């Protein structure tokens, strides 16, 4: 037996289908040929690895994401996605957020265009492949759209937390900042305390980057 | 306590009861998630695909009402078809996901395995899965169904609409090619580079 003939019988051997002289010749080659012996060993290792895949607990947020995906697919967006544009944020992030929303709307729009009525499946029994293709793509798009929406939400939340942080910082340090500026401009009081090294580290929204 | 039957849940769901759908999701998310993980060897991707599969299930509930039968079996078949479709269509993106950071997302535990053996085991699986990604689609899908899903040759032939002989020889070739790729990657050191993490880091 040569190596090629050996290879052709690998699965039959592993499945216990080789008998009599076939089995003898196969095992004889395995004894004589290190490479083929190693091949069998490696294949058995791989089989063992695959059979040993543990049963995983799904990530805790999975159910929520699934619910979200179905809800969006069913009703469109919950609430008004443009609502946050009315909030008092500086112009640049507002525009960026608007662009994200627009992008999302386009994705969703595209998805809606590629959707088909549920009854179509029954009409096109013969064209099952086409239907399955359309179905598959529309599925992917809805989920992508949901993910895009989730991303928009996330960046919105990050931005909101950040600007709230900035606002709080400015408010809490307003008097100090104001007097510091006044002190600089008028150069009146040289005793003006160097104000806020400590406050800064505590109040600046810099920690956000860690949690974001 | 009597458990509400799957069929009752589906009925309520079709009547617009969101809680019923939530119950279905709770009941079967583990099944679907694990199926997706076994097909892909990727946590994030398995999560994404689970969402897509449930969406598909949701949209197909009406069909289930007509044919009835065992709900679990019905969604398993649907999920498996979806995953095979995925493998066939997303071939180019196969290696887009995962990589060295993937195991970082594993902050939840399985029921029956110690975290130690667990991480090591998952690293091995992910490594071999990566190598599996280098096989042609024909070989890969047959091998996944045989080795990972434990289907019989007959079942695989039916699932993939191919003759039994073709399936058998594909699986044979797939096993040999996979063994070679795994060896090659191991020898080139990719097992501790691109494909996994050094053990002390993993612990
Ligand atoms: Zn040989």
mmCIF file of C-alpha atoms in Angstrom, chain B residues 13-202:
data_model
loop_
_atom_site.group_PDB
_atom_site.id
_atom_site.type_symbol
_atom_site.label_atom_id
_atom_site.label_comp_id
_atom_site.label_asym_id
_atom_site.label_seq_id
_atom_site.Cartn_x
_atom_site.Cartn_y
_atom_site.Cartn_z
ATOM 1 C CA UNK B 13 -46.612 35.377 20.220
ATOM 2 C CA UNK B 14 -48.562 35.503 16.981
ATOM 3 C CA UNK B 15 -51.303 37.299 18.838
ATOM 4 C CA UNK B 16 -48.790 40.003 19.625
ATOM 5 C CA UNK B 17 -47.776 38.981 23.125
ATOM 6 C CA UNK B 18 -44.191 40.171 23.585
ATOM 7 C CA UNK B 19 -43.783 38.321 26.853
ATOM 8 C CA UNK B 20 -44.407 35.045 25.063
ATOM 9 C CA UNK B 21 -41.670 35.832 22.577
ATOM 10 C CA UNK B 22 -39.372 36.742 25.426
ATOM 11 C CA UNK B 23 -40.083 33.348 26.990
ATOM 12 C CA UNK B 24 -39.219 31.605 23.739
ATOM 13 C CA UNK B 25 -35.971 33.562 23.530
ATOM 14 C CA UNK B 26 -35.091 32.698 27.129
ATOM 15 C CA UNK B 27 -35.895 29.065 26.565
ATOM 16 C CA UNK B 28 -33.846 28.591 23.425
ATOM 17 C CA UNK B 29 -31.095 31.216 23.367
ATOM 18 C CA UNK B 30 -28.629 28.749 24.814
ATOM 19 C CA UNK B 31 -29.375 26.168 22.149
ATOM 20 C CA UNK B 32 -29.010 28.654 19.307
ATOM 21 C CA UNK B 33 -25.985 30.417 20.725
ATOM 22 C CA UNK B 34 -24.095 27.172 21.189
ATOM 23 C CA UNK B 35 -25.011 25.999 17.729
ATOM 24 C CA UNK B 36 -23.665 29.246 16.292
ATOM 25 C CA UNK B 37 -20.528 28.980 18.398
ATOM 26 C CA UNK B 38 -19.876 25.418 17.288
ATOM 27 C CA UNK B 39 -20.239 26.433 13.661
ATOM 28 C CA UNK B 40 -17.953 29.445 13.907
ATOM 29 C CA UNK B 41 -15.695 29.078 16.931
ATOM 30 C CA UNK B 42 -16.188 32.806 17.591
ATOM 31 C CA UNK B 43 -17.969 34.339 20.550
ATOM 32 C CA UNK B 44 -18.860 37.673 19.028
ATOM 33 C CA UNK B 45 -19.907 36.172 15.755
ATOM 34 C CA UNK B 46 -21.995 33.543 17.521
ATOM 35 C CA UNK B 47 -23.783 36.337 19.311
ATOM 36 C CA UNK B 48 -24.445 38.251 16.126
ATOM 37 C CA UNK B 49 -25.653 35.152 14.323
ATOM 38 C CA UNK B 50 -27.913 34.226 17.247
ATOM 39 C CA UNK B 51 -29.679 37.548 16.850
ATOM 40 C CA UNK B 52 -30.119 36.949 13.150
ATOM 41 C CA UNK B 53 -31.376 33.423 13.668
ATOM 42 C CA UNK B 54 -33.946 34.505 16.242
ATOM 43 C CA UNK B 55 -35.104 37.206 13.903
ATOM 44 C CA UNK B 56 -35.613 34.588 11.244
ATOM 45 C CA UNK B 57 -37.455 32.344 13.677
ATOM 46 C CA UNK B 58 -39.658 35.248 14.660
ATOM 47 C CA UNK B 59 -40.567 35.948 11.089
ATOM 48 C CA UNK B 60 -41.320 32.293 10.423
ATOM 49 C CA UNK B 61 -43.584 31.581 13.389
ATOM 50 C CA UNK B 62 -46.655 31.565 11.170
ATOM 51 C CA UNK B 63 -45.213 28.684 9.200
ATOM 52 C CA UNK B 64 -44.672 26.764 12.397
ATOM 53 C CA UNK B 65 -48.294 27.239 13.383
ATOM 54 C CA UNK B 66 -49.293 25.487 10.175
ATOM 55 C CA UNK B 67 -47.008 22.506 10.401
ATOM 56 C CA UNK B 68 -46.647 22.132 14.189
ATOM 57 C CA UNK B 69 -44.326 19.307 15.272
ATOM 58 C CA UNK B 70 -41.574 19.677 17.825
ATOM 59 C CA UNK B 71 -40.586 23.326 18.134
ATOM 60 C CA UNK B 72 -37.053 22.613 19.293
ATOM 61 C CA UNK B 73 -36.385 20.426 16.272
ATOM 62 C CA UNK B 74 -37.963 22.986 13.987
ATOM 63 C CA UNK B 75 -35.774 25.862 15.161
ATOM 64 C CA UNK B 76 -32.666 23.665 15.183
ATOM 65 C CA UNK B 77 -33.174 22.834 11.515
ATOM 66 C CA UNK B 78 -33.796 26.498 10.751
ATOM 67 C CA UNK B 79 -30.701 27.591 12.635
ATOM 68 C CA UNK B 80 -28.533 24.964 11.000
ATOM 69 C CA UNK B 81 -29.722 26.026 7.540
ATOM 70 C CA UNK B 82 -29.001 29.616 8.411
ATOM 71 C CA UNK B 83 -25.490 28.800 9.590
ATOM 72 C CA UNK B 84 -24.724 26.791 6.483
ATOM 73 C CA UNK B 85 -25.955 29.732 4.416
ATOM 74 C CA UNK B 86 -23.675 31.935 6.448
ATOM 75 C CA UNK B 87 -20.641 29.761 5.827
ATOM 76 C CA UNK B 88 -21.370 29.729 2.121
ATOM 77 C CA UNK B 89 -21.984 33.435 1.761
ATOM 78 C CA UNK B 90 -19.556 35.017 4.161
ATOM 79 C CA UNK B 91 -16.555 33.009 3.146
ATOM 80 C CA UNK B 92 -14.474 36.075 2.459
ATOM 81 C CA UNK B 93 -15.094 37.462 5.895
ATOM 82 C CA UNK B 94 -14.456 34.221 7.689
ATOM 83 C CA UNK B 95 -11.300 35.372 9.382
ATOM 84 C CA UNK B 96 -12.499 38.902 9.967
ATOM 85 C CA UNK B 97 -13.703 38.108 13.455
ATOM 86 C CA UNK B 98 -11.849 37.022 16.504
ATOM 87 C CA UNK B 99 -8.143 36.759 16.775
ATOM 88 C CA UNK B 100 -6.097 37.093 19.887
ATOM 89 C CA UNK B 101 -8.553 39.174 21.877
ATOM 90 C CA UNK B 102 -11.517 36.921 21.444
ATOM 91 C CA UNK B 103 -11.042 35.041 24.678
ATOM 92 C CA UNK B 104 -11.138 38.298 26.608
ATOM 93 C CA UNK B 105 -14.852 38.410 26.027
ATOM 94 C CA UNK B 106 -15.249 35.193 27.958
ATOM 95 C CA UNK B 107 -16.260 36.647 31.275
ATOM 96 C CA UNK B 108 -19.052 34.192 31.812
ATOM 97 C CA UNK B 109 -18.718 30.586 32.753
ATOM 98 C CA UNK B 110 -20.056 27.294 31.586
ATOM 99 C CA UNK B 111 -21.858 25.081 33.991
ATOM 100 C CA UNK B 112 -19.687 22.075 34.166
ATOM 101 C CA UNK B 113 -16.109 23.059 33.457
ATOM 102 C CA UNK B 114 -13.569 24.722 35.674
ATOM 103 C CA UNK B 115 -12.380 28.057 34.302
ATOM 104 C CA UNK B 116 -8.884 26.643 33.916
ATOM 105 C CA UNK B 117 -9.696 23.679 31.720
ATOM 106 C CA UNK B 118 -12.316 25.787 30.067
ATOM 107 C CA UNK B 119 -10.034 28.503 28.735
ATOM 108 C CA UNK B 120 -7.451 26.027 27.569
ATOM 109 C CA UNK B 121 -10.084 23.967 25.860
ATOM 110 C CA UNK B 122 -11.625 26.972 24.128
ATOM 111 C CA UNK B 123 -8.220 28.118 22.942
ATOM 112 C CA UNK B 124 -7.684 24.758 21.311
ATOM 113 C CA UNK B 125 -11.108 24.835 19.734
ATOM 114 C CA UNK B 126 -10.583 28.320 18.415
ATOM 115 C CA UNK B 127 -7.223 27.400 16.995
ATOM 116 C CA UNK B 128 -8.578 24.385 15.148
ATOM 117 C CA UNK B 129 -11.605 26.395 14.048
ATOM 118 C CA UNK B 130 -9.311 28.996 12.576
ATOM 119 C CA UNK B 131 -7.565 26.289 10.613
ATOM 120 C CA UNK B 132 -10.940 24.929 9.555
ATOM 121 C CA UNK B 133 -11.564 28.342 8.017
ATOM 122 C CA UNK B 134 -8.805 27.651 5.525
ATOM 123 C CA UNK B 135 -10.640 24.696 4.006
ATOM 124 C CA UNK B 136 -12.852 25.152 0.974
ATOM 125 C CA UNK B 137 -16.524 25.688 1.773
ATOM 126 C CA UNK B 138 -17.482 22.224 0.484
ATOM 127 C CA UNK B 139 -15.063 20.497 2.763
ATOM 128 C CA UNK B 140 -15.666 22.747 5.720
ATOM 129 C CA UNK B 141 -19.445 22.454 5.859
ATOM 130 C CA UNK B 142 -19.317 18.657 5.550
ATOM 131 C CA UNK B 143 -16.745 18.405 8.292
ATOM 132 C CA UNK B 144 -18.617 20.714 10.667
ATOM 133 C CA UNK B 145 -21.786 18.679 10.288
ATOM 134 C CA UNK B 146 -19.939 15.415 10.819
ATOM 135 C CA UNK B 147 -17.401 16.275 13.491
ATOM 136 C CA UNK B 148 -19.113 19.033 15.401
ATOM 137 C CA UNK B 149 -22.791 18.357 14.886
ATOM 138 C CA UNK B 150 -22.281 14.609 14.938
ATOM 139 C CA UNK B 151 -24.631 14.015 12.018
ATOM 140 C CA UNK B 152 -24.601 10.743 10.087
ATOM 141 C CA UNK B 153 -23.359 10.627 6.499
ATOM 142 C CA UNK B 154 -26.919 10.133 5.330
ATOM 143 C CA UNK B 155 -28.161 13.145 7.249
ATOM 144 C CA UNK B 156 -25.333 15.269 5.886
ATOM 145 C CA UNK B 157 -26.041 14.152 2.342
ATOM 146 C CA UNK B 158 -29.665 15.191 2.769
ATOM 147 C CA UNK B 159 -28.792 18.458 4.470
ATOM 148 C CA UNK B 160 -26.333 19.475 1.766
ATOM 149 C CA UNK B 161 -28.249 17.904 -1.141
ATOM 150 C CA UNK B 162 -25.233 15.930 -2.312
ATOM 151 C CA UNK B 163 -24.716 12.200 -3.045
ATOM 152 C CA UNK B 164 -23.607 10.029 -0.148
ATOM 153 C CA UNK B 165 -20.362 9.021 -1.870
ATOM 154 C CA UNK B 166 -19.453 12.656 -2.463
ATOM 155 C CA UNK B 167 -20.038 13.482 1.190
ATOM 156 C CA UNK B 168 -17.924 10.580 2.387
ATOM 157 C CA UNK B 169 -14.998 11.520 0.202
ATOM 158 C CA UNK B 170 -15.325 15.198 1.145
ATOM 159 C CA UNK B 171 -15.169 14.333 4.817
ATOM 160 C CA UNK B 172 -12.183 12.123 4.222
ATOM 161 C CA UNK B 173 -10.362 14.865 2.374
ATOM 162 C CA UNK B 174 -11.429 17.487 4.878
ATOM 163 C CA UNK B 175 -10.001 15.479 7.785
ATOM 164 C CA UNK B 176 -6.676 15.044 6.022
ATOM 165 C CA UNK B 177 -6.391 18.663 4.910
ATOM 166 C CA UNK B 178 -7.377 19.982 8.309
ATOM 167 C CA UNK B 179 -4.772 17.798 10.014
ATOM 168 C CA UNK B 180 -2.107 19.180 7.670
ATOM 169 C CA UNK B 181 -3.146 22.797 8.166
ATOM 170 C CA UNK B 182 -3.199 22.387 11.945
ATOM 171 C CA UNK B 183 0.275 20.874 11.840
ATOM 172 C CA UNK B 184 1.608 23.572 9.582
ATOM 173 C CA UNK B 185 0.190 26.360 11.758
ATOM 174 C CA UNK B 186 1.546 24.739 14.886
ATOM 175 C CA UNK B 187 5.003 24.386 13.395
ATOM 176 C CA UNK B 188 5.043 27.953 12.144
ATOM 177 C CA UNK B 189 4.353 29.076 15.707
ATOM 178 C CA UNK B 190 1.044 30.582 14.838
ATOM 179 C CA UNK B 191 -0.573 28.649 17.663
ATOM 180 C CA UNK B 192 0.897 31.013 20.207
ATOM 181 C CA UNK B 193 0.990 34.037 17.910
ATOM 182 C CA UNK B 194 -1.989 34.735 15.738
ATOM 183 C CA UNK B 195 -4.187 31.989 16.975
ATOM 184 C CA UNK B 196 -4.092 32.001 20.697
ATOM 185 C CA UNK B 197 -2.485 33.486 23.728
ATOM 186 C CA UNK B 198 0.373 32.407 25.933
ATOM 187 C CA UNK B 199 -0.955 30.309 28.758
ATOM 188 C CA UNK B 200 0.086 32.578 31.606
ATOM 189 C CA UNK B 201 -1.797 35.435 29.996
ATOM 190 C CA UNK B 202 -4.871 33.300 29.592
#
